[in-house]
Amino acid sequence: IDCAEWPPVTVLVPAHNEELVIGQLLQVLTEVDYPRERLTILPIDDRSTDGTAGIVEDFAARHPDLIKPFYRREGKPGKGAALVDATELVETDIMLVFDADYIPGRGLIKQLTAPFFDPEVGAVMGRVVPKNVDVNLLTRILDLERAGGYQVDQQARMNRRLIPQYGGTVGGIRKPALLAAGGWNENCLAEDTDATYRLLLAGWKTVYQNRSECYEESPETWPSRRRQVTRWARGHNQTLARYFWKLLGSRRVGFAEKVDGALLL
């Protein structure tokens, strides 16, 4: 990881009305430990009505060699649809995706890129760590949920060669593999879970990187948490309906992976 011939990488940052957080993320991305000439940051201003576009423009003017913004003013709403349009602009094989309200560590780009030296790897996911744990009971509970979900659940899946789940908040994906598997699904609320199964059925593996930490602000109120979980549930149910029988009938997926994948769905 210190002396590798690092490949060109594009970092996608979907953002819809993220003026409060997008500046902090872009500043951190300009300071990451990765060869600057092989890094492209592609913020996606997805029909924002606040000051997001102005902040992106300011960073692009100060770092024209690094930041290449995409201003999406029409098309279907949603993160999946924004990623479909932005992926057409990506010229590198490796794409990393960060949500606008997540803060990556300085070495995270290398950590997420390293597994792609294995030609079987189609996607990589890192670990999400809440940074507002001490706010109230809900944030403490969500910290436990994140720790269990990543450091126990996903790590166990990785160790046992089952199905770690690609996460769209801090992860990477191999563009040719994704396109060969059908690309992003703009009609699914859980485009990351959908991509996990598309890649799996096409013969690609997903890697979980426990050391690759990215920091988030957890929901601090129960209504916001309910909206979050409702969106996830709808997206996962869409994926369940779409891939359950395809998974069980696949000849490319082993028996243990089928059992784990079915339970995950």
Short mmCIF file of N, CA, C and O in Angstrom, two decimals, residues 25-156:
data_model
loop_
_atom_site.label_atom_id
_atom_site.label_comp_id
_atom_site.label_asym_id
_atom_site.label_seq_id
_atom_site.Cartn_x
_atom_site.Cartn_y
_atom_site.Cartn_z
N LEU A 25 -16.54 18.22 3.04
CA LEU A 25 -16.10 17.00 2.36
C LEU A 25 -15.12 17.32 1.23
O LEU A 25 -14.08 16.66 1.09
N LEU A 26 -15.43 18.33 0.41
CA LEU A 26 -14.54 18.67 -0.70
C LEU A 26 -13.18 19.12 -0.20
O LEU A 26 -12.14 18.79 -0.80
N GLN A 27 -13.16 19.85 0.91
CA GLN A 27 -11.87 20.29 1.46
C GLN A 27 -11.04 19.09 1.89
O GLN A 27 -9.83 19.03 1.62
N VAL A 28 -11.67 18.12 2.54
CA VAL A 28 -10.94 16.92 2.97
C VAL A 28 -10.43 16.14 1.76
O VAL A 28 -9.31 15.63 1.76
N LEU A 29 -11.24 16.05 0.71
CA LEU A 29 -10.84 15.28 -0.47
C LEU A 29 -9.66 15.92 -1.19
O LEU A 29 -8.88 15.21 -1.83
N THR A 30 -9.51 17.23 -1.09
CA THR A 30 -8.36 17.88 -1.72
C THR A 30 -7.06 17.61 -0.96
O THR A 30 -5.98 17.89 -1.47
N GLU A 31 -7.16 17.05 0.25
CA GLU A 31 -6.00 16.83 1.09
C GLU A 31 -5.68 15.35 1.30
O GLU A 31 -4.83 15.01 2.12
N VAL A 32 -6.35 14.45 0.59
CA VAL A 32 -6.16 13.01 0.82
C VAL A 32 -4.79 12.56 0.31
O VAL A 32 -4.17 13.21 -0.53
N ASP A 33 -4.35 11.42 0.84
CA ASP A 33 -3.06 10.84 0.48
C ASP A 33 -3.25 9.95 -0.75
O ASP A 33 -3.43 8.73 -0.64
N TYR A 34 -3.23 10.57 -1.93
CA TYR A 34 -3.34 9.83 -3.18
C TYR A 34 -2.68 10.67 -4.26
O TYR A 34 -2.76 11.91 -4.22
N PRO A 35 -1.98 10.05 -5.23
CA PRO A 35 -1.33 10.84 -6.29
C PRO A 35 -2.32 11.79 -6.96
O PRO A 35 -3.31 11.35 -7.55
N ARG A 36 -2.08 13.07 -6.87
CA ARG A 36 -3.03 14.06 -7.34
C ARG A 36 -3.31 13.93 -8.83
O ARG A 36 -4.44 14.14 -9.28
N GLU A 37 -2.29 13.57 -9.59
CA GLU A 37 -2.47 13.48 -11.04
C GLU A 37 -3.31 12.27 -11.44
O GLU A 37 -3.75 12.17 -12.60
N ARG A 38 -3.60 11.38 -10.48
CA ARG A 38 -4.42 10.20 -10.78
C ARG A 38 -5.77 10.23 -10.06
O ARG A 38 -6.45 9.20 -9.99
N LEU A 39 -6.12 11.38 -9.54
CA LEU A 39 -7.36 11.52 -8.78
C LEU A 39 -8.25 12.58 -9.42
O LEU A 39 -7.79 13.68 -9.75
N THR A 40 -9.51 12.25 -9.61
CA THR A 40 -10.51 13.19 -10.08
C THR A 40 -11.68 13.18 -9.11
O THR A 40 -12.19 12.12 -8.73
N ILE A 41 -12.09 14.36 -8.67
CA ILE A 41 -13.24 14.50 -7.78
C ILE A 41 -14.40 15.04 -8.60
O ILE A 41 -14.30 16.10 -9.22
N LEU A 42 -15.49 14.31 -8.62
CA LEU A 42 -16.64 14.66 -9.45
C LEU A 42 -17.87 14.91 -8.57
O LEU A 42 -18.65 13.99 -8.33
N PRO A 43 -18.03 16.13 -8.06
CA PRO A 43 -19.25 16.43 -7.29
C PRO A 43 -20.45 16.47 -8.23
O PRO A 43 -20.38 17.05 -9.33
N ILE A 44 -21.56 15.88 -7.80
CA ILE A 44 -22.78 15.86 -8.60
C ILE A 44 -23.80 16.76 -7.92
O ILE A 44 -24.42 16.39 -6.91
N ASP A 45 -23.96 17.97 -8.43
CA ASP A 45 -24.98 18.87 -7.90
C ASP A 45 -26.31 18.48 -8.53
O ASP A 45 -26.62 18.87 -9.65
N ASP A 46 -27.09 17.70 -7.80
CA ASP A 46 -28.30 17.09 -8.34
C ASP A 46 -29.52 17.98 -8.07
O ASP A 46 -30.22 17.81 -7.08
N ARG A 47 -29.72 18.96 -8.94
CA ARG A 47 -30.91 19.82 -8.89
C ARG A 47 -31.06 20.54 -7.54
O ARG A 47 -32.17 20.73 -7.07
N SER A 48 -29.96 20.95 -6.95
CA SER A 48 -30.02 21.64 -5.66
C SER A 48 -30.66 23.02 -5.82
O SER A 48 -30.47 23.71 -6.83
N THR A 49 -31.40 23.43 -4.78
CA THR A 49 -32.04 24.74 -4.79
C THR A 49 -31.45 25.66 -3.72
O THR A 49 -31.92 26.78 -3.54
N ASP A 50 -30.42 25.20 -3.03
CA ASP A 50 -29.77 26.03 -2.01
C ASP A 50 -28.41 26.49 -2.55
O ASP A 50 -28.27 26.71 -3.75
N GLY A 51 -27.44 26.65 -1.70
CA GLY A 51 -26.14 27.16 -2.12
C GLY A 51 -25.12 26.10 -2.50
O GLY A 51 -23.93 26.41 -2.63
N THR A 52 -25.57 24.86 -2.71
CA THR A 52 -24.64 23.78 -3.02
C THR A 52 -23.83 24.07 -4.28
O THR A 52 -22.60 23.91 -4.31
N ALA A 53 -24.49 24.52 -5.33
CA ALA A 53 -23.81 24.76 -6.61
C ALA A 53 -22.72 25.82 -6.46
O ALA A 53 -21.63 25.68 -7.02
N GLY A 54 -22.98 26.86 -5.70
CA GLY A 54 -21.99 27.91 -5.50
C GLY A 54 -20.76 27.41 -4.78
O GLY A 54 -19.63 27.79 -5.13
N ILE A 55 -20.96 26.57 -3.79
CA ILE A 55 -19.82 26.01 -3.06
C ILE A 55 -18.99 25.12 -3.97
O ILE A 55 -17.76 25.18 -3.98
N VAL A 56 -19.65 24.29 -4.77
CA VAL A 56 -18.95 23.42 -5.71
C VAL A 56 -18.18 24.24 -6.73
O VAL A 56 -17.01 23.93 -7.05
N GLU A 57 -18.80 25.29 -7.24
CA GLU A 57 -18.12 26.15 -8.22
C GLU A 57 -16.87 26.78 -7.63
O GLU A 57 -15.83 26.88 -8.30
N ASP A 58 -16.96 27.20 -6.37
CA ASP A 58 -15.82 27.83 -5.72
C ASP A 58 -14.65 26.85 -5.61
O ASP A 58 -13.49 27.20 -5.91
N PHE A 59 -14.93 25.62 -5.20
CA PHE A 59 -13.86 24.62 -5.08
C PHE A 59 -13.30 24.25 -6.45
O PHE A 59 -12.09 24.06 -6.60
N ALA A 60 -14.16 24.16 -7.46
CA ALA A 60 -13.69 23.83 -8.80
C ALA A 60 -12.79 24.93 -9.35
O ALA A 60 -11.80 24.64 -10.05
N ALA A 61 -13.09 26.19 -9.02
CA ALA A 61 -12.25 27.30 -9.49
C ALA A 61 -10.88 27.28 -8.82
O ALA A 61 -9.87 27.64 -9.44
N ARG A 62 -10.84 26.85 -7.54
CA ARG A 62 -9.57 26.82 -6.82
C ARG A 62 -8.75 25.57 -7.11
O ARG A 62 -7.54 25.57 -6.92
N HIS A 63 -9.42 24.49 -7.57
CA HIS A 63 -8.71 23.23 -7.86
C HIS A 63 -9.17 22.70 -9.23
O HIS A 63 -9.74 21.61 -9.32
N PRO A 64 -8.90 23.45 -10.30
CA PRO A 64 -9.40 23.05 -11.62
C PRO A 64 -8.81 21.75 -12.13
O PRO A 64 -9.43 21.07 -12.97
N ASP A 65 -7.62 21.39 -11.65
CA ASP A 65 -6.99 20.15 -12.09
C ASP A 65 -7.54 18.92 -11.38
O ASP A 65 -7.33 17.78 -11.82
N LEU A 66 -8.26 19.14 -10.29
CA LEU A 66 -8.70 18.04 -9.43
C LEU A 66 -10.21 17.87 -9.42
O LEU A 66 -10.72 16.74 -9.46
N ILE A 67 -10.96 18.96 -9.36
CA ILE A 67 -12.41 18.91 -9.19
C ILE A 67 -13.10 19.22 -10.51
O ILE A 67 -12.92 20.30 -11.08
N LYS A 68 -13.89 18.26 -11.00
CA LYS A 68 -14.62 18.39 -12.27
C LYS A 68 -16.11 18.22 -11.98
O LYS A 68 -16.65 17.11 -12.05
N PRO A 69 -16.83 19.28 -11.64
CA PRO A 69 -18.21 19.15 -11.21
C PRO A 69 -19.17 18.80 -12.34
O PRO A 69 -18.91 19.09 -13.51
N PHE A 70 -20.27 18.18 -11.96
CA PHE A 70 -21.36 17.86 -12.88
C PHE A 70 -22.63 18.47 -12.30
O PHE A 70 -23.05 18.13 -11.20
N TYR A 71 -23.23 19.38 -13.06
CA TYR A 71 -24.45 20.06 -12.62
C TYR A 71 -25.64 19.41 -13.31
O TYR A 71 -25.85 19.58 -14.51
N ARG A 72 -26.39 18.67 -12.54
CA ARG A 72 -27.54 17.93 -13.09
C ARG A 72 -28.80 18.74 -12.86
O ARG A 72 -29.25 18.90 -11.73
N ARG A 73 -29.40 19.22 -13.94
CA ARG A 73 -30.54 20.13 -13.82
C ARG A 73 -31.86 19.51 -14.26
O ARG A 73 -32.90 20.13 -14.15
N GLU A 74 -31.82 18.32 -14.79
CA GLU A 74 -33.04 17.66 -15.23
C GLU A 74 -32.87 16.16 -15.09
O GLU A 74 -31.81 15.68 -14.71
N GLY A 75 -33.92 15.42 -15.40
CA GLY A 75 -33.86 13.97 -15.28
C GLY A 75 -34.60 13.47 -14.06
O GLY A 75 -35.13 14.24 -13.26
N LYS A 76 -34.61 12.18 -13.90
CA LYS A 76 -35.32 11.53 -12.82
C LYS A 76 -34.67 11.84 -11.48
O LYS A 76 -33.44 11.84 -11.37
N PRO A 77 -35.46 12.15 -10.44
CA PRO A 77 -34.86 12.41 -9.13
C PRO A 77 -34.32 11.13 -8.49
O PRO A 77 -34.71 10.03 -8.84
N GLY A 78 -33.42 11.32 -7.53
CA GLY A 78 -32.90 10.18 -6.79
C GLY A 78 -31.42 9.95 -7.03
O GLY A 78 -30.87 10.30 -8.08
N LYS A 79 -30.77 9.38 -6.02
CA LYS A 79 -29.33 9.14 -6.08
C LYS A 79 -28.96 8.18 -7.20
O LYS A 79 -27.97 8.38 -7.91
N GLY A 80 -29.76 7.13 -7.37
CA GLY A 80 -29.46 6.16 -8.41
C GLY A 80 -29.45 6.79 -9.79
O GLY A 80 -28.55 6.54 -10.60
N ALA A 81 -30.44 7.64 -10.06
CA ALA A 81 -30.51 8.30 -11.36
C ALA A 81 -29.35 9.26 -11.56
O ALA A 81 -28.79 9.37 -12.65
N ALA A 82 -28.96 9.96 -10.48
CA ALA A 82 -27.81 10.87 -10.57
C ALA A 82 -26.53 10.10 -10.87
O ALA A 82 -25.69 10.56 -11.67
N LEU A 83 -26.36 8.94 -10.25
CA LEU A 83 -25.17 8.13 -10.51
C LEU A 83 -25.15 7.59 -11.93
O LEU A 83 -24.08 7.49 -12.55
N VAL A 84 -26.32 7.25 -12.46
CA VAL A 84 -26.39 6.79 -13.86
C VAL A 84 -25.84 7.85 -14.80
O VAL A 84 -25.01 7.58 -15.67
N ASP A 85 -26.30 9.10 -14.62
CA ASP A 85 -25.86 10.18 -15.51
C ASP A 85 -24.38 10.51 -15.30
O ASP A 85 -23.64 10.74 -16.26
N ALA A 86 -23.94 10.54 -14.04
CA ALA A 86 -22.55 10.92 -13.75
C ALA A 86 -21.57 9.85 -14.20
O ALA A 86 -20.44 10.18 -14.63
N THR A 87 -21.95 8.59 -14.13
CA THR A 87 -21.04 7.51 -14.53
C THR A 87 -20.64 7.62 -15.99
O THR A 87 -19.54 7.21 -16.38
N GLU A 88 -21.50 8.19 -16.81
CA GLU A 88 -21.17 8.37 -18.23
C GLU A 88 -19.98 9.32 -18.40
O GLU A 88 -19.29 9.27 -19.43
N LEU A 89 -19.73 10.17 -17.41
CA LEU A 89 -18.62 11.13 -17.49
C LEU A 89 -17.32 10.57 -16.93
O LEU A 89 -16.26 11.18 -17.11
N VAL A 90 -17.38 9.44 -16.25
CA VAL A 90 -16.21 8.86 -15.60
C VAL A 90 -15.31 8.19 -16.63
O VAL A 90 -15.77 7.35 -17.41
N GLU A 91 -14.03 8.54 -16.62
CA GLU A 91 -13.07 8.00 -17.58
C GLU A 91 -12.13 6.97 -16.95
O GLU A 91 -11.25 6.45 -17.64
N THR A 92 -12.30 6.69 -15.66
CA THR A 92 -11.43 5.72 -14.98
C THR A 92 -12.18 4.43 -14.71
O THR A 92 -13.42 4.42 -14.65
N ASP A 93 -11.44 3.34 -14.53
CA ASP A 93 -12.08 2.05 -14.24
C ASP A 93 -12.58 1.98 -12.80
O ASP A 93 -13.54 1.26 -12.51
N ILE A 94 -11.90 2.70 -11.88
CA ILE A 94 -12.26 2.64 -10.47
C ILE A 94 -13.03 3.90 -10.08
O ILE A 94 -12.56 5.02 -10.31
N MET A 95 -14.22 3.69 -9.50
CA MET A 95 -15.04 4.80 -9.01
C MET A 95 -15.28 4.62 -7.51
O MET A 95 -15.61 3.51 -7.07
N LEU A 96 -15.09 5.68 -6.75
CA LEU A 96 -15.45 5.68 -5.34
C LEU A 96 -16.66 6.58 -5.16
O LEU A 96 -16.80 7.60 -5.85
N VAL A 97 -17.54 6.23 -4.24
CA VAL A 97 -18.76 7.00 -4.01
C VAL A 97 -18.86 7.38 -2.54
O VAL A 97 -18.80 6.50 -1.67
N PHE A 98 -18.97 8.67 -2.27
CA PHE A 98 -19.17 9.17 -0.90
C PHE A 98 -20.43 10.02 -0.86
O PHE A 98 -20.66 10.83 -1.76
N ASP A 99 -21.23 9.84 0.18
CA ASP A 99 -22.32 10.78 0.42
C ASP A 99 -21.74 12.11 0.88
O ASP A 99 -20.67 12.15 1.50
N ALA A 100 -22.45 13.19 0.60
CA ALA A 100 -21.91 14.53 0.85
C ALA A 100 -21.72 14.82 2.34
O ALA A 100 -20.94 15.70 2.70
N ASP A 101 -22.44 14.11 3.21
CA ASP A 101 -22.33 14.39 4.64
C ASP A 101 -21.40 13.41 5.36
O ASP A 101 -21.45 13.30 6.58
N TYR A 102 -20.54 12.72 4.60
CA TYR A 102 -19.58 11.80 5.21
C TYR A 102 -18.18 12.37 5.05
O TYR A 102 -17.87 13.02 4.05
N ILE A 103 -17.32 12.12 6.03
CA ILE A 103 -15.97 12.66 6.03
C ILE A 103 -14.97 11.50 5.98
O ILE A 103 -14.85 10.73 6.94
N PRO A 104 -14.22 11.35 4.88
CA PRO A 104 -13.24 10.26 4.79
C PRO A 104 -11.95 10.59 5.51
O PRO A 104 -11.56 11.77 5.63
N GLY A 105 -11.26 9.57 5.99
CA GLY A 105 -9.94 9.75 6.54
C GLY A 105 -8.93 10.03 5.44
O GLY A 105 -9.19 9.78 4.26
N ARG A 106 -7.76 10.55 5.80
CA ARG A 106 -6.78 10.98 4.79
C ARG A 106 -6.28 9.82 3.93
O ARG A 106 -6.01 9.99 2.74
N GLY A 107 -6.18 8.63 4.49
CA GLY A 107 -5.68 7.49 3.73
C GLY A 107 -6.75 6.62 3.12
O GLY A 107 -6.45 5.54 2.58
N LEU A 108 -8.01 7.07 3.17
CA LEU A 108 -9.12 6.20 2.78
C LEU A 108 -9.11 5.87 1.29
O LEU A 108 -9.49 4.76 0.90
N ILE A 109 -8.69 6.79 0.43
CA ILE A 109 -8.73 6.53 -1.01
C ILE A 109 -7.83 5.34 -1.35
O ILE A 109 -8.22 4.43 -2.09
N LYS A 110 -6.62 5.31 -0.79
CA LYS A 110 -5.73 4.17 -1.03
C LYS A 110 -6.32 2.88 -0.47
O LYS A 110 -6.24 1.82 -1.09
N GLN A 111 -6.89 2.96 0.72
CA GLN A 111 -7.43 1.76 1.35
C GLN A 111 -8.57 1.16 0.54
O GLN A 111 -8.71 -0.07 0.45
N LEU A 112 -9.41 2.01 -0.04
CA LEU A 112 -10.54 1.51 -0.83
C LEU A 112 -10.11 1.07 -2.22
O LEU A 112 -10.79 0.26 -2.86
N THR A 113 -9.00 1.62 -2.71
CA THR A 113 -8.53 1.27 -4.05
C THR A 113 -7.71 -0.01 -4.05
O THR A 113 -7.76 -0.78 -5.03
N ALA A 114 -6.98 -0.28 -2.98
CA ALA A 114 -6.07 -1.42 -2.94
C ALA A 114 -6.72 -2.76 -3.31
O ALA A 114 -6.12 -3.55 -4.06
N PRO A 115 -7.93 -3.10 -2.82
CA PRO A 115 -8.50 -4.41 -3.17
C PRO A 115 -8.73 -4.61 -4.66
O PRO A 115 -8.83 -5.76 -5.12
N PHE A 116 -8.81 -3.53 -5.44
CA PHE A 116 -9.07 -3.68 -6.87
C PHE A 116 -7.88 -4.22 -7.63
O PHE A 116 -7.99 -4.53 -8.82
N PHE A 117 -6.71 -4.35 -6.98
CA PHE A 117 -5.60 -5.04 -7.63
C PHE A 117 -5.94 -6.52 -7.83
O PHE A 117 -5.32 -7.19 -8.66
N ASP A 118 -6.89 -7.05 -7.07
CA ASP A 118 -7.40 -8.40 -7.28
C ASP A 118 -8.42 -8.34 -8.42
O ASP A 118 -9.45 -7.67 -8.29
N PRO A 119 -8.20 -9.03 -9.54
CA PRO A 119 -9.09 -8.90 -10.69
C PRO A 119 -10.48 -9.48 -10.48
O PRO A 119 -11.36 -9.25 -11.31
N GLU A 120 -10.71 -10.23 -9.41
CA GLU A 120 -12.05 -10.76 -9.14
C GLU A 120 -12.94 -9.76 -8.40
O GLU A 120 -14.14 -9.98 -8.28
N VAL A 121 -12.34 -8.70 -7.87
CA VAL A 121 -13.10 -7.76 -7.03
C VAL A 121 -13.85 -6.76 -7.90
O VAL A 121 -13.26 -6.06 -8.72
N GLY A 122 -15.16 -6.70 -7.69
CA GLY A 122 -15.98 -5.74 -8.41
C GLY A 122 -16.39 -4.56 -7.58
O GLY A 122 -16.73 -3.50 -8.11
N ALA A 123 -16.37 -4.71 -6.23
CA ALA A 123 -16.79 -3.62 -5.35
C ALA A 123 -16.08 -3.73 -4.01
O ALA A 123 -15.68 -4.83 -3.59
N VAL A 124 -15.93 -2.60 -3.35
CA VAL A 124 -15.30 -2.51 -2.03
C VAL A 124 -16.15 -1.62 -1.16
O VAL A 124 -16.71 -0.62 -1.63
N MET A 125 -16.27 -1.98 0.10
CA MET A 125 -16.98 -1.11 1.04
C MET A 125 -16.14 -0.88 2.28
O MET A 125 -15.38 -1.75 2.71
N GLY A 126 -16.25 0.33 2.84
CA GLY A 126 -15.57 0.66 4.08
C GLY A 126 -16.54 0.66 5.25
O GLY A 126 -17.67 0.20 5.15
N ARG A 127 -16.07 1.20 6.36
CA ARG A 127 -16.86 1.18 7.60
C ARG A 127 -17.33 2.59 7.96
O ARG A 127 -16.53 3.53 7.94
N VAL A 128 -18.60 2.72 8.27
CA VAL A 128 -19.18 4.00 8.66
C VAL A 128 -19.12 4.13 10.19
O VAL A 128 -19.55 3.23 10.91
N VAL A 129 -18.59 5.26 10.66
CA VAL A 129 -18.43 5.49 12.10
C VAL A 129 -19.15 6.78 12.48
O VAL A 129 -18.80 7.85 11.97
N PRO A 130 -20.16 6.73 13.36
CA PRO A 130 -20.83 7.96 13.79
C PRO A 130 -19.88 8.85 14.59
O PRO A 130 -19.07 8.36 15.38
N LYS A 131 -20.00 10.16 14.39
CA LYS A 131 -19.15 11.09 15.13
C LYS A 131 -19.94 11.95 16.13
O LYS A 131 -19.35 12.77 16.82
N ASN A 132 -21.25 11.76 16.18
CA ASN A 132 -22.08 12.52 17.12
C ASN A 132 -22.71 11.58 18.15
O ASN A 132 -23.89 11.69 18.50
N VAL A 133 -21.91 10.65 18.65
CA VAL A 133 -22.41 9.59 19.53
C VAL A 133 -23.01 10.13 20.81
O VAL A 133 -24.01 9.61 21.33
N ASP A 134 -22.45 11.20 21.36
CA ASP A 134 -22.82 11.65 22.71
C ASP A 134 -24.03 12.58 22.75
O ASP A 134 -24.31 13.17 23.79
N VAL A 135 -24.75 12.74 21.64
CA VAL A 135 -25.85 13.71 21.61
C VAL A 135 -27.02 13.26 22.46
O VAL A 135 -27.53 14.01 23.30
N ASN A 136 -27.49 12.02 22.27
CA ASN A 136 -28.64 11.53 23.04
C ASN A 136 -28.68 10.01 22.98
O ASN A 136 -27.78 9.36 22.43
N LEU A 137 -29.74 9.44 23.52
CA LEU A 137 -29.87 7.98 23.57
C LEU A 137 -29.91 7.38 22.16
O LEU A 137 -29.30 6.34 21.91
N LEU A 138 -30.61 8.04 21.24
CA LEU A 138 -30.72 7.51 19.89
C LEU A 138 -29.36 7.40 19.22
O LEU A 138 -29.04 6.38 18.61
N THR A 139 -28.54 8.43 19.33
CA THR A 139 -27.22 8.38 18.67
C THR A 139 -26.33 7.32 19.31
O THR A 139 -25.50 6.71 18.62
N ARG A 140 -26.49 7.07 20.60
CA ARG A 140 -25.71 6.00 21.25
C ARG A 140 -26.17 4.63 20.73
O ARG A 140 -25.34 3.74 20.48
N ILE A 141 -27.49 4.46 20.56
CA ILE A 141 -28.00 3.21 20.03
C ILE A 141 -27.51 2.98 18.60
O ILE A 141 -27.11 1.88 18.22
N LEU A 142 -27.53 4.05 17.80
CA LEU A 142 -27.10 3.92 16.41
C LEU A 142 -25.60 3.63 16.31
O LEU A 142 -25.16 2.97 15.37
N ASP A 143 -24.82 4.11 17.27
CA ASP A 143 -23.40 3.78 17.30
C ASP A 143 -23.22 2.28 17.52
O ASP A 143 -22.39 1.64 16.87
N LEU A 144 -24.02 1.71 18.42
CA LEU A 144 -23.97 0.26 18.64
C LEU A 144 -24.42 -0.49 17.38
O LEU A 144 -23.84 -1.51 17.01
N GLU A 145 -25.46 0.03 16.74
CA GLU A 145 -25.97 -0.61 15.52
C GLU A 145 -24.92 -0.60 14.42
O GLU A 145 -24.71 -1.59 13.71
N ARG A 146 -24.22 0.53 14.27
CA ARG A 146 -23.17 0.62 13.26
C ARG A 146 -22.01 -0.32 13.58
O ARG A 146 -21.48 -1.01 12.70
N ALA A 147 -21.60 -0.34 14.85
CA ALA A 147 -20.48 -1.21 15.23
C ALA A 147 -20.82 -2.68 14.97
O ALA A 147 -20.02 -3.44 14.43
N GLY A 148 -22.03 -3.09 15.37
CA GLY A 148 -22.43 -4.48 15.15
C GLY A 148 -22.60 -4.80 13.69
O GLY A 148 -22.17 -5.86 13.20
N GLY A 149 -23.22 -3.87 12.95
CA GLY A 149 -23.49 -4.12 11.54
C GLY A 149 -22.24 -4.23 10.70
O GLY A 149 -22.19 -5.01 9.74
N TYR A 150 -21.21 -3.45 11.05
CA TYR A 150 -19.99 -3.48 10.27
C TYR A 150 -18.94 -4.42 10.86
O TYR A 150 -18.49 -5.36 10.21
N GLN A 151 -18.52 -4.15 12.11
CA GLN A 151 -17.38 -4.87 12.67
C GLN A 151 -17.71 -6.32 13.03
O GLN A 151 -16.78 -7.12 13.22
N VAL A 152 -18.99 -6.64 13.17
CA VAL A 152 -19.37 -8.03 13.43
C VAL A 152 -19.97 -8.65 12.17
O VAL A 152 -19.43 -9.60 11.59
N ASP A 153 -21.09 -8.10 11.70
CA ASP A 153 -21.83 -8.69 10.59
C ASP A 153 -21.02 -8.71 9.30
O ASP A 153 -20.76 -9.78 8.73
N GLN A 154 -20.61 -7.54 8.81
CA GLN A 154 -19.90 -7.50 7.54
C GLN A 154 -18.52 -8.17 7.62
O GLN A 154 -18.08 -8.82 6.67
N GLN A 155 -17.84 -8.01 8.76
CA GLN A 155 -16.53 -8.65 8.91
C GLN A 155 -16.66 -10.17 8.90
O GLN A 155 -15.83 -10.88 8.31
N ALA A 156 -17.71 -10.69 9.54
CA ALA A 156 -17.93 -12.14 9.53
C ALA A 156 -18.21 -12.63 8.12
O ALA A 156 -17.71 -13.69 7.70
#
